[in-house]
Amino acid sequence: MGLKQSYTLFAPIYDLLIAAASEAVRAENLKSLHDPDPQGLEVLIAGIGSGLDIPHLPAGHLYTGIDLTPAMLDRARLRAAGRNDIELHEGDVMALPYADEQFDIVVMHLILAVVPQPQQALREASRVLRPGGRILLLDKFLRPGARAPLRRTLNLFSRHIATRTDVVFEEVLKCCPGLNVQSDQAALLGGWFRRLELRKEEPPVTP
Ligand SMILES: C[S@@+](CC[C@H](N)C(=O)[O-])C[C@H]1O[C@@H](n2cnc3c(N)ncnc32)[C@H](O)[C@@H]1O
């Protein structure tokens, strides 16, 4: 079974399983969007799923959400009802259908460690991000060098139906030397889940 099929099956119960446990950490990770200055940012929510981030997206910016699974997007559409600042698209975060440097911020909540090729997903996020823009990440990552036999064994099954559990963020980041870690904080389950903010380097100013 592929991820699209399994998330089609998960869609009716996804919120029951994930919403309460992730609520506070989502709010914290998206807090910077509430800064009054600047307004009018273009924000991409990569792998928006059922739209659990939507209640945390303040008015004043333009939001684009993309996800592979129509059944998850149907739920996101319900959450976005009545808002004219959110567009939702079906698509693949490893091949984003957006222009280079289109977005000011890319939100990646529970997606980088889900996809089969996290480096490709991060490369794409970096491509569509303007220089100086930020990626707001939340996901589960192994620490470099961690043996983690349980999570590596679980990964043999879970990667096909829900998520990878063997992703080392520091390995993924090697794909994108222009992205710099601004903050890295333990979020849930003893630091297995982390909140990270990455910033895309700006080109040097030539005199
Ligand atoms: C664990 S859920 C996270 C959803 C949401 N970001 C959240 O925080 O609740 C993973 C989501 O990634 C989507 N997904 C999996 N592979 C994808 C891909 N290659 N491109 C876009 N979305 C994908 C699934 O359909 C699912 O909605």
XYZ file of N, CA, C and O and ligand atoms in Angstrom:
855
model
N 0.854 -1.201 0.000
C 0.000 0.000 0.000
C 0.889 1.251 0.000
O 1.882 1.311 0.698
N 0.510 2.256 -0.801
C 1.271 3.499 -0.826
C 0.723 4.491 0.196
O -0.337 4.281 0.785
N 1.471 5.591 0.387
C 1.059 6.581 1.391
C -0.295 7.209 1.046
O -1.099 7.503 1.933
N -0.556 7.395 -0.250
C -1.829 8.011 -0.642
C -3.003 7.112 -0.216
O -4.003 7.602 0.322
N -2.843 5.821 -0.450
C -3.913 4.884 -0.070
C -4.067 4.844 1.448
O -5.181 4.853 1.975
N -2.955 4.796 2.165
C -3.092 4.647 3.619
C -3.643 5.926 4.247
O -4.481 5.861 5.147
N -3.219 7.099 3.742
C -3.798 8.331 4.311
C -5.266 8.501 3.902
O -6.021 9.169 4.607
N -5.672 7.867 2.813
C -7.105 7.864 2.479
C -7.870 7.084 3.553
O -8.941 7.505 4.003
N -7.278 5.984 4.010
C -7.920 5.201 5.082
C -7.846 5.925 6.430
O -8.785 5.877 7.224
N -6.691 6.607 6.699
C -6.535 7.309 7.988
C -7.416 8.545 8.101
O -7.708 8.997 9.217
N -7.791 9.119 6.961
C -8.415 10.452 6.984
C -9.553 10.579 8.006
O -9.586 11.557 8.763
N -10.481 9.603 8.092
C -11.589 9.787 9.047
C -11.156 9.784 10.516
O -11.877 10.302 11.360
N -9.987 9.178 10.815
C -9.580 9.103 12.234
C -8.334 9.922 12.542
O -7.897 10.000 13.687
N -7.762 10.563 11.512
C -6.484 11.266 11.698
C -6.569 12.307 12.817
O -5.719 12.361 13.710
N -7.607 13.107 12.781
C -7.714 14.181 13.782
C -7.850 13.612 15.192
O -7.289 14.157 16.147
N -8.598 12.524 15.309
C -8.767 11.902 16.622
C -7.428 11.465 17.206
O -7.169 11.585 18.398
N -6.555 10.963 16.335
C -5.265 10.442 16.790
C -4.252 11.554 17.056
O -3.434 11.457 17.968
N -4.296 12.608 16.244
C -3.176 13.569 16.212
C -3.511 14.938 16.789
O -2.637 15.611 17.351
N -4.761 15.373 16.677
C -5.075 16.786 16.952
C -4.681 17.211 18.373
O -3.922 18.171 18.553
N -5.157 16.506 19.373
C -4.932 16.964 20.752
C -3.447 16.946 21.107
O -2.920 17.897 21.696
N -2.762 15.881 20.694
C -1.347 15.733 21.066
C -0.463 16.802 20.416
O 0.572 17.177 20.965
N -0.885 17.291 19.246
C -0.006 18.219 18.519
C -0.432 19.678 18.619
O 0.279 20.563 18.139
N -1.570 19.932 19.243
C -2.159 21.284 19.255
C -1.185 22.360 19.777
O -0.931 23.371 19.132
N -0.637 22.126 20.965
C 0.183 23.161 21.602
C 1.473 23.414 20.804
O 1.876 24.575 20.629
N 2.054 22.361 20.305
C 3.329 22.521 19.609
C 3.134 23.181 18.237
O 3.954 23.963 17.767
N 2.007 22.906 17.603
C 1.669 23.617 16.351
C 1.543 25.113 16.609
O 2.078 25.941 15.883
N 0.776 25.438 17.653
C 0.534 26.848 17.979
C 1.871 27.548 18.206
O 2.109 28.656 17.695
N 2.754 26.903 18.947
C 4.059 27.495 19.264
C 4.881 27.689 17.984
O 5.500 28.726 17.780
N 4.865 26.696 17.103
C 5.703 26.769 15.905
C 5.205 27.816 14.912
O 5.974 28.303 14.097
N 3.903 28.137 14.986
C 3.337 29.093 14.023
C 3.171 30.492 14.640
O 2.612 31.380 13.999
N 3.676 30.641 15.863
C 3.478 31.909 16.577
C 4.020 33.108 15.810
O 3.427 34.177 15.823
N 5.145 32.914 15.115
C 5.768 34.063 14.443
C 4.891 34.618 13.329
O 5.059 35.767 12.916
N 3.923 33.818 12.836
C 3.024 34.332 11.794
C 2.103 35.424 12.348
O 1.511 36.183 11.592
N 1.972 35.473 13.670
C 1.086 36.467 14.295
C 1.764 37.825 14.446
O 1.115 38.782 14.837
N 3.071 37.911 14.156
C 3.730 39.226 14.243
C 3.037 40.182 13.290
O 2.823 39.845 12.122
N 2.691 41.366 13.758
C 1.949 42.283 12.889
C 2.764 42.787 11.700
O 2.208 43.226 10.700
N 4.080 42.710 11.793
C 4.924 43.263 10.737
C 5.949 42.213 10.320
O 6.679 41.703 11.172
N 6.061 41.823 9.040
C 5.249 42.347 7.948
C 3.981 41.515 7.745
O 3.942 40.345 8.110
N 2.980 42.146 7.154
C 1.762 41.432 6.742
C 1.925 41.033 5.272
O 2.865 41.439 4.610
N 0.981 40.245 4.786
C 0.946 39.928 3.358
C 2.004 38.945 2.909
O 2.384 38.934 1.737
N 2.499 38.110 3.822
C 3.489 37.106 3.422
C 2.809 35.986 2.638
O 1.628 35.689 2.856
N 3.563 35.378 1.731
C 3.074 34.171 1.037
C 3.618 32.959 1.776
O 4.842 32.802 1.906
N 2.693 32.134 2.258
C 3.070 31.009 3.127
C 2.604 29.708 2.482
O 1.431 29.573 2.132
N 3.534 28.762 2.334
C 3.184 27.432 1.819
C 3.102 26.450 2.987
O 4.027 26.383 3.808
N 1.994 25.705 3.060
C 1.878 24.631 4.057
C 2.067 23.323 3.282
O 1.144 22.867 2.583
N 3.253 22.748 3.395
C 3.590 21.549 2.611
C 3.068 20.311 3.334
O 3.410 20.089 4.495
N 2.226 19.512 2.646
C 1.613 18.344 3.292
C 0.621 18.788 4.342
O 0.692 18.390 5.499
N -0.350 19.592 3.921
C -1.268 20.239 4.888
C -2.212 19.242 5.556
O -2.773 19.509 6.617
N -2.365 18.065 4.938
C -3.194 17.026 5.562
C -4.626 17.487 5.764
O -5.244 18.114 4.892
N -5.159 17.205 6.948
C -6.555 17.548 7.239
C -6.700 19.004 7.687
O -7.789 19.418 8.077
N -5.588 19.734 7.683
C -5.676 21.169 7.970
C -5.620 21.516 9.448
O -6.111 22.571 9.859
N -4.965 20.679 10.247
C -4.886 20.989 11.681
C -4.140 22.295 11.957
O -4.319 22.901 13.012
N -3.321 22.746 10.995
C -2.637 24.035 11.182
C -3.562 25.222 10.917
O -3.269 26.346 11.356
N -4.634 25.004 10.188
C -5.441 26.135 9.703
C -5.948 27.047 10.831
O -5.851 28.276 10.722
N -6.439 26.504 11.945
C -6.893 27.417 13.009
C -5.775 28.296 13.579
O -6.049 29.289 14.241
N -4.515 27.939 13.302
C -3.380 28.709 13.835
C -2.826 29.692 12.804
O -1.780 30.304 13.045
N -3.488 29.811 11.650
C -2.996 30.704 10.595
C -3.741 32.034 10.693
O -4.921 32.112 10.342
N -3.061 33.078 11.159
C -3.757 34.348 11.341
C -4.089 35.018 10.006
O -3.402 34.795 9.000
N -5.125 35.841 10.010
C -5.441 36.644 8.825
C -4.284 37.611 8.571
O -3.521 37.942 9.481
N -4.167 38.021 7.302
C -3.139 39.007 6.983
C -2.084 38.472 6.025
O -1.307 39.244 5.472
N -2.034 37.157 5.856
C -1.103 36.554 4.898
C -1.889 35.766 3.862
O -3.101 35.568 4.006
N -1.189 35.293 2.822
C -1.813 34.420 1.823
C -1.245 33.031 1.981
O -0.021 32.856 1.989
N -2.126 32.044 2.109
C -1.693 30.683 2.400
C -2.014 29.751 1.231
O -3.105 29.816 0.652
N -1.050 28.853 0.933
C -1.265 27.795 -0.041
C -0.968 26.474 0.655
O 0.108 26.323 1.245
N -1.921 25.555 0.594
C -1.692 24.225 1.176
C -1.654 23.195 0.064
O -2.439 23.269 -0.884
N -0.742 22.241 0.181
C -0.656 21.173 -0.822
C -0.576 19.830 -0.108
O 0.053 19.717 0.948
N -1.233 18.828 -0.674
C -1.184 17.480 -0.103
C -1.454 16.471 -1.213
O -2.144 16.747 -2.188
N -0.914 15.268 -0.988
C -1.022 14.174 -1.959
C -2.405 13.520 -1.937
O -2.828 12.918 -2.927
N -3.106 13.598 -0.789
C -4.259 12.727 -0.561
C -5.568 13.513 -0.586
O -5.842 14.303 0.333
N -6.411 13.290 -1.597
C -7.664 14.050 -1.679
C -8.531 13.915 -0.423
O -9.171 14.892 -0.012
N -8.543 12.744 0.208
C -9.406 12.569 1.390
C -8.951 13.460 2.548
O -9.775 13.923 3.350
N -7.641 13.691 2.652
C -7.135 14.607 3.684
C -7.476 16.048 3.291
O -7.907 16.860 4.125
N -7.306 16.356 2.008
C -7.614 17.718 1.541
C -9.090 18.056 1.730
O -9.433 19.211 2.016
N -9.971 17.068 1.584
C -11.409 17.325 1.795
C -11.634 17.866 3.202
O -12.439 18.770 3.429
N -10.904 17.299 4.170
C -11.051 17.759 5.551
C -10.442 19.145 5.730
O -10.982 19.987 6.457
N -9.313 19.370 5.064
C -8.704 20.706 5.130
C -9.661 21.753 4.542
O -9.772 22.870 5.069
N -10.378 21.382 3.471
C -11.329 22.319 2.855
C -12.420 22.717 3.836
O -12.827 23.872 3.894
N -12.879 21.766 4.628
C -13.899 22.084 5.637
C -13.332 23.092 6.639
O -14.008 24.037 7.047
N -12.085 22.895 7.039
C -11.468 23.809 8.020
C -11.231 25.195 7.414
O -11.226 26.189 8.136
N -11.009 25.232 6.098
C -10.716 26.523 5.441
C -11.991 27.229 4.993
O -11.912 28.349 4.467
N -13.141 26.602 5.209
C -14.401 27.187 4.722
C -14.584 28.576 5.315
O -14.323 28.805 6.500
N -15.001 29.505 4.466
C -15.253 30.869 4.931
C -14.013 31.744 4.899
O -14.091 32.939 5.192
N -12.854 31.179 4.563
C -11.642 31.999 4.483
C -11.265 32.167 3.019
O -11.255 31.192 2.264
N -10.945 33.384 2.618
C -10.550 33.582 1.220
C -9.045 33.788 1.088
O -8.567 34.216 0.056
N -8.321 33.462 2.164
C -6.861 33.630 2.137
C -6.128 32.288 2.090
O -4.911 32.245 2.285
N -6.878 31.203 1.843
C -6.244 29.874 1.805
C -6.625 29.154 0.518
O -7.806 28.970 0.233
N -5.613 28.766 -0.264
C -5.844 27.928 -1.461
C -5.314 26.543 -1.178
O -4.242 26.400 -0.574
N -6.027 25.532 -1.650
C -5.586 24.154 -1.421
C -5.388 23.441 -2.752
O -6.232 23.545 -3.642
N -4.270 22.740 -2.873
C -3.947 22.037 -4.118
C -3.565 20.592 -3.823
O -2.948 20.312 -2.790
N -3.899 19.716 -4.771
C -3.434 18.328 -4.687
C -2.080 18.250 -5.390
O -1.939 18.749 -6.515
N -1.088 17.654 -4.745
C 0.225 17.551 -5.380
C 1.250 16.936 -4.455
O 0.950 16.575 -3.314
N 2.476 16.864 -4.975
C 3.562 16.144 -4.313
C 4.599 17.143 -3.796
O 5.124 17.942 -4.577
N 4.910 17.068 -2.508
C 5.904 17.997 -1.958
C 7.314 17.712 -2.479
O 8.207 18.532 -2.293
N 7.501 16.565 -3.121
C 8.819 16.277 -3.690
C 8.946 16.808 -5.123
O 10.001 16.684 -5.748
N 7.859 17.374 -5.645
C 7.884 18.001 -6.979
C 6.851 19.129 -6.945
O 5.779 19.020 -7.536
N 7.173 20.197 -6.244
C 6.179 21.258 -6.007
C 5.850 22.005 -7.297
O 6.768 22.389 -8.043
N 4.566 22.242 -7.551
C 4.176 22.923 -8.793
C 4.195 24.451 -8.634
O 3.246 25.141 -9.023
N 5.252 24.975 -8.019
C 5.329 26.413 -7.744
C 6.656 26.969 -8.264
O 7.636 26.235 -8.420
N 6.652 28.279 -8.463
C 7.835 28.939 -9.031
C 8.957 29.036 -7.993
O 8.700 29.025 -6.783
N 10.172 29.162 -8.490
C 11.319 29.414 -7.609
C 11.045 30.680 -6.800
O 10.514 31.677 -7.330
N 11.400 30.650 -5.526
C 11.385 31.833 -4.651
C 10.007 32.472 -4.526
O 9.885 33.673 -4.323
N 8.945 31.654 -4.675
C 7.573 32.196 -4.630
C 7.111 32.525 -3.206
O 6.291 33.417 -3.006
N 7.648 31.808 -2.216
C 7.090 31.914 -0.861
C 8.060 32.574 0.115
O 9.276 32.465 -0.018
N 7.469 33.226 1.127
C 8.262 33.837 2.204
C 8.513 32.832 3.324
O 9.517 32.932 4.041
N 7.551 31.936 3.508
C 7.641 30.943 4.589
C 7.118 29.609 4.055
O 6.117 29.584 3.333
N 7.787 28.521 4.414
C 7.265 27.176 4.131
C 7.096 26.460 5.474
O 8.049 26.365 6.256
N 5.873 25.994 5.730
C 5.590 25.219 6.945
C 5.656 23.738 6.579
O 5.025 23.303 5.609
N 6.428 22.983 7.343
C 6.529 21.531 7.103
C 6.266 20.821 8.431
O 7.207 20.537 9.193
N 5.014 20.558 8.694
C 4.633 19.868 9.924
C 4.316 18.411 9.603
O 3.402 18.125 8.833
N 5.071 17.509 10.186
C 4.824 16.070 10.033
C 4.755 15.670 8.554
O 3.844 14.979 8.123
N 5.731 16.131 7.781
C 5.793 15.775 6.369
C 7.215 15.376 5.953
O 7.380 14.439 5.182
N 8.241 16.054 6.503
C 9.603 15.762 6.037
C 10.011 14.323 6.362
O 10.683 13.667 5.567
N 9.583 13.817 7.518
C 9.926 12.437 7.886
C 8.869 11.445 7.410
O 8.956 10.261 7.709
N 7.868 11.945 6.680
C 6.823 11.058 6.149
C 7.177 10.582 4.746
O 7.016 9.414 4.413
N 7.677 11.505 3.927
C 7.883 11.192 2.507
C 9.073 10.242 2.316
O 9.996 10.220 3.138
N 9.061 9.471 1.221
C 10.164 8.525 1.007
C 11.512 9.197 0.789
O 12.546 8.637 1.114
N 11.511 10.413 0.219
C 12.779 11.102 -0.063
C 12.779 12.476 0.611
O 12.485 13.500 -0.034
N 13.111 12.507 1.900
C 13.084 13.788 2.613
C 14.029 14.832 2.021
O 13.720 16.032 2.029
N 15.177 14.394 1.488
C 16.105 15.380 0.907
C 15.464 16.086 -0.288
O 15.603 17.288 -0.464
N 14.735 15.315 -1.087
C 14.076 15.920 -2.253
C 12.995 16.908 -1.802
O 12.832 17.980 -2.385
N 12.262 16.549 -0.738
C 11.221 17.455 -0.228
C 11.847 18.737 0.315
O 11.316 19.836 0.101
N 12.984 18.619 1.000
C 13.615 19.830 1.548
C 14.217 20.676 0.426
O 14.145 21.904 0.457
N 14.783 20.012 -0.585
C 15.319 20.757 -1.747
C 14.203 21.559 -2.405
O 14.375 22.712 -2.772
N 13.034 20.934 -2.544
C 11.909 21.625 -3.170
C 11.425 22.796 -2.309
O 11.117 23.872 -2.827
N 11.361 22.575 -1.002
C 10.950 23.670 -0.106
C 11.928 24.830 -0.236
O 11.529 26.000 -0.299
N 13.206 24.505 -0.314
C 14.229 25.548 -0.425
C 14.129 26.263 -1.779
O 14.284 27.481 -1.864
N 13.841 25.511 -2.809
C 13.723 26.118 -4.154
C 12.610 27.159 -4.216
O 12.778 28.239 -4.770
N 11.455 26.837 -3.602
C 10.305 27.758 -3.711
C 10.359 28.882 -2.671
O 9.499 29.758 -2.667
N 11.382 28.851 -1.814
C 11.512 29.848 -0.752
C 12.382 31.008 -1.232
O 13.426 30.786 -1.835
N 11.967 32.214 -0.925
C 12.800 33.364 -1.320
C 14.028 33.451 -0.403
O 13.976 32.999 0.750
N 15.119 34.024 -0.888
C 16.276 34.226 -0.017
C 15.859 35.034 1.215
O 15.095 36.003 1.103
N 16.311 34.615 2.368
C 15.907 35.272 3.618
C 14.638 34.673 4.207
O 14.265 34.981 5.339
N 13.947 33.820 3.418
C 12.710 33.195 3.893
C 12.994 32.072 4.887
O 14.141 31.635 5.049
N 11.904 31.621 5.541
C 12.081 30.645 6.629
C 11.268 29.374 6.394
O 10.180 29.422 5.828
N 11.814 28.261 6.863
C 11.081 26.993 6.902
C 10.799 26.676 8.363
O 11.716 26.687 9.198
N 9.521 26.428 8.682
C 9.125 26.072 10.050
C 8.816 24.581 10.057
O 7.877 24.134 9.407
N 9.633 23.844 10.779
C 9.583 22.374 10.721
C 9.118 21.780 12.040
O 9.495 22.269 13.111
N 8.326 20.743 11.953
C 8.016 19.929 13.129
C 8.007 18.483 12.663
O 7.277 18.139 11.729
N 8.845 17.661 13.287
C 8.819 16.241 12.901
C 9.656 15.417 13.864
O 10.267 15.959 14.783
N 9.650 14.117 13.607
C 10.404 13.193 14.460
C 11.698 12.828 13.745
O 11.666 12.443 12.583
N 12.798 13.001 14.450
C 14.097 12.728 13.844
C 14.968 11.959 14.819
O 14.967 12.256 16.020
N 15.722 11.017 14.288
C 16.751 10.365 15.091
C 17.930 11.322 15.236
O 18.207 12.112 14.329
N 18.617 11.228 16.366
C 19.843 12.014 16.537
C 20.965 11.349 15.746
O 20.984 10.114 15.611
N 21.908 12.127 15.210
C 23.021 11.514 14.473
C 23.716 10.469 15.337
O 24.000 10.722 16.507
N 23.941 9.316 14.770
C 24.649 8.247 15.492
C 23.757 7.423 16.401
O 24.233 6.431 16.981
N 22.484 7.786 16.547
C 21.604 7.022 17.439
C 21.368 5.630 16.857
O 21.092 5.508 15.664
N 21.446 4.624 17.704
C 21.216 3.263 17.194
C 19.724 3.026 17.023
O 19.291 2.472 16.030
N 18.940 3.402 18.004
C 17.476 3.355 17.945
C 16.938 2.100 17.267
O 16.220 2.195 16.261
N 17.257 0.918 17.779
C 16.860 -0.311 17.069
C 15.346 -0.449 16.913
O 14.885 -0.933 15.865
N 14.580 -0.016 17.920
C 13.114 -0.161 17.810
C 12.564 0.691 16.678
O 11.753 0.244 15.869
N 13.027 1.958 16.654
C 12.493 2.862 15.623
C 12.976 2.463 14.226
O 12.256 2.610 13.255
N 14.181 1.922 14.144
C 14.678 1.472 12.824
C 13.916 0.224 12.362
O 13.651 0.049 11.171
N 13.534 -0.625 13.309
C 12.752 -1.816 12.936
C 11.332 -1.408 12.561
O 10.794 -1.862 11.540
N 10.746 -0.532 13.384
C 9.402 -0.040 13.086
C 9.342 0.566 11.685
O 8.376 0.403 10.940
N 10.432 1.235 11.312
C 10.478 1.903 10.015
C 10.257 0.961 8.834
O 9.687 1.358 7.817
N 10.662 -0.294 8.997
C 10.515 -1.250 7.895
C 9.052 -1.373 7.478
O 8.738 -1.598 6.314
N 8.145 -1.203 8.464
C 6.706 -1.297 8.180
C 6.098 0.091 8.005
O 5.360 0.355 7.071
N 6.419 0.971 8.957
C 5.690 2.247 9.026
C 5.962 3.128 7.809
O 5.109 3.922 7.422
N 7.145 2.986 7.183
C 7.458 3.860 6.048
C 6.483 3.652 4.891
O 6.257 4.544 4.087
N 5.893 2.455 4.804
C 4.983 2.157 3.688
C 3.556 2.613 3.977
O 2.764 2.756 3.046
N 3.228 2.772 5.256
C 1.815 3.053 5.562
C 1.557 4.408 6.231
O 0.439 4.900 6.182
N 2.582 5.021 6.824
C 2.293 6.263 7.535
C 3.461 7.235 7.551
O 3.323 8.408 7.200
N 4.621 6.756 7.973
C 5.745 7.680 8.157
C 7.041 6.905 8.292
O 7.038 5.749 8.721
N 8.124 7.541 7.936
C 9.435 6.971 8.255
C 9.754 7.261 9.722
O 9.290 8.251 10.280
N 10.513 6.380 10.343
C 10.935 6.628 11.725
C 12.462 6.525 11.839
O 12.990 6.355 12.928
N 13.139 6.628 10.686
C 14.606 6.475 10.693
C 15.315 7.715 10.152
O 16.495 7.661 9.811
N 14.610 8.838 10.074
C 15.196 10.004 9.410
C 16.068 10.796 10.394
O 15.627 11.144 11.492
N 17.283 11.067 9.969
C 18.207 11.888 10.756
C 18.226 13.271 10.105
O 18.672 13.417 8.961
N 17.727 14.266 10.808
C 17.580 15.597 10.202
C 18.916 16.108 9.657
O 18.989 16.672 8.562
N 19.972 15.915 10.426
C 21.285 16.454 10.030
C 21.749 15.849 8.693
O 22.452 16.505 7.927
N 21.340 14.607 8.428
C 21.675 13.993 7.131
C 20.854 14.637 6.015
O 21.356 14.887 4.923
N 19.579 14.879 6.300
C 18.705 15.483 5.289
C 19.213 16.879 4.919
O 19.282 17.257 3.745
N 19.621 17.630 5.936
C 20.013 19.032 5.717
C 21.219 19.168 4.786
O 21.403 20.219 4.157
N 22.010 18.100 4.681
C 23.207 18.170 3.815
C 22.851 18.465 2.363
O 23.678 18.910 1.591
N 21.572 18.219 2.001
C 21.160 18.458 0.607
C 21.101 19.938 0.281
O 21.079 20.319 -0.882
N 21.019 20.764 1.324
C 20.688 22.176 1.107
C 21.640 23.082 1.883
O 21.277 23.618 2.940
N 22.868 23.266 1.359
C 23.838 24.063 2.115
C 23.406 25.520 2.305
O 23.917 26.198 3.182
N 22.435 25.975 1.521
C 21.956 27.365 1.673
C 20.942 27.537 2.781
O 20.462 28.650 3.013
N 20.582 26.450 3.474
C 19.636 26.556 4.589
C 20.404 26.490 5.902
O 21.193 25.562 6.116
N 20.151 27.446 6.777
C 20.837 27.480 8.072
C 19.844 27.303 9.209
O 18.747 27.870 9.170
N 20.233 26.520 10.217
C 19.357 26.279 11.368
C 19.383 27.508 12.280
O 20.434 27.910 12.768
N 18.211 28.106 12.478
C 18.093 29.263 13.385
C 17.726 28.832 14.792
O 18.098 29.448 15.768
N 16.881 27.785 14.878
C 16.551 27.258 16.206
C 16.181 25.791 16.068
O 15.741 25.342 14.999
N 16.379 25.055 17.144
C 16.175 23.608 17.142
C 15.773 23.240 18.566
O 16.595 23.301 19.478
N 14.483 22.910 18.761
C 14.005 22.672 20.122
C 13.272 21.346 20.219
O 12.508 20.983 19.314
N 13.478 20.655 21.326
C 12.724 19.439 21.595
C 11.249 19.801 21.709
O 10.892 20.814 22.316
N 10.386 18.961 21.105
C 8.959 19.298 21.114
C 8.136 18.253 21.868
O 7.409 18.590 22.795
N 8.228 17.010 21.490
C 7.367 15.969 22.074
C 8.165 14.687 22.254
O 9.191 14.477 21.590
N 7.654 13.810 23.112
C 8.214 12.466 23.314
C 9.724 12.512 23.554
O 10.503 11.865 22.837
N 10.100 13.292 24.543
C 11.504 13.325 24.965
C 12.462 13.808 23.900
O 13.633 13.424 23.908
N 11.973 14.639 23.008
C 12.872 15.209 22.000
C 12.959 14.390 20.719
O 13.688 14.752 19.806
N 12.176 13.315 20.639
C 12.119 12.601 19.351
C 11.512 13.556 18.309
O 12.009 13.689 17.190
N 10.444 14.247 18.706
C 9.879 15.289 17.844
C 10.596 16.595 18.156
O 10.775 16.947 19.303
N 10.991 17.290 17.078
C 11.696 18.569 17.248
C 11.019 19.654 16.415
O 10.419 19.374 15.377
N 11.142 20.892 16.920
C 10.704 22.074 16.172
C 11.959 22.779 15.698
O 12.822 23.098 16.508
N 12.048 22.988 14.392
C 13.235 23.674 13.873
C 12.816 24.842 12.986
O 11.798 24.762 12.289
N 13.609 25.892 13.047
C 13.428 26.989 12.095
C 14.695 27.090 11.258
O 15.802 27.167 11.790
N 14.517 27.067 9.931
C 15.639 27.179 9.000
C 15.500 28.484 8.226
O 14.372 28.896 7.926
N 16.605 29.103 7.916
C 16.550 30.327 7.103
C 17.395 30.135 5.848
O 18.500 29.582 5.917
N 16.837 30.586 4.725
C 17.578 30.480 3.449
C 18.510 31.680 3.316
O 18.067 32.832 3.450
N 19.759 31.370 3.033
C 20.759 32.439 2.913
C 20.398 33.423 1.818
O 19.865 33.034 0.780
N 20.753 34.689 2.065
C 20.578 35.699 1.014
C 21.901 35.831 0.270
O 22.967 35.682 0.871
N 21.840 36.107 -1.036
C 23.107 36.257 -1.764
C 23.863 37.481 -1.243
O 23.231 38.434 -0.799
N 25.204 37.426 -1.274
C 25.965 38.585 -0.799
C 25.658 39.815 -1.651
O 25.426 39.691 -2.861
N 25.625 40.972 -1.000
C 25.363 42.214 -1.736
C 26.647 42.623 -2.444
O 27.702 42.703 -1.829
N 26.549 42.834 -3.767
C 27.757 43.260 -4.509
C 27.802 44.779 -4.549
O 26.770 45.423 -4.756
N 28.985 45.339 -4.303
C 29.080 46.809 -4.250
C 28.803 47.449 -5.610
O 28.981 46.848 -6.634
C 1.287 12.861 9.154
S 0.259 13.703 8.015
C 0.619 15.407 8.438
C -0.462 16.339 8.010
C -0.340 17.759 8.544
N 0.849 18.434 8.063
C -0.358 17.781 10.046
O 0.558 18.382 10.639
O -1.292 17.252 10.628
C 1.139 13.488 6.519
C 0.463 14.074 5.312
O 1.390 14.046 4.244
C 0.700 13.744 3.059
N 1.689 13.260 2.101
C 2.367 12.086 2.099
N 3.245 12.070 1.080
C 3.123 13.252 0.441
C 3.738 13.825 -0.698
N 4.698 13.182 -1.370
N 3.359 15.064 -1.086
C 2.390 15.736 -0.414
N 1.765 15.240 0.676
C 2.128 14.010 1.093
C -0.352 12.745 3.477
O -1.408 12.701 2.553
C -0.763 13.319 4.820
O -1.836 14.206 4.680
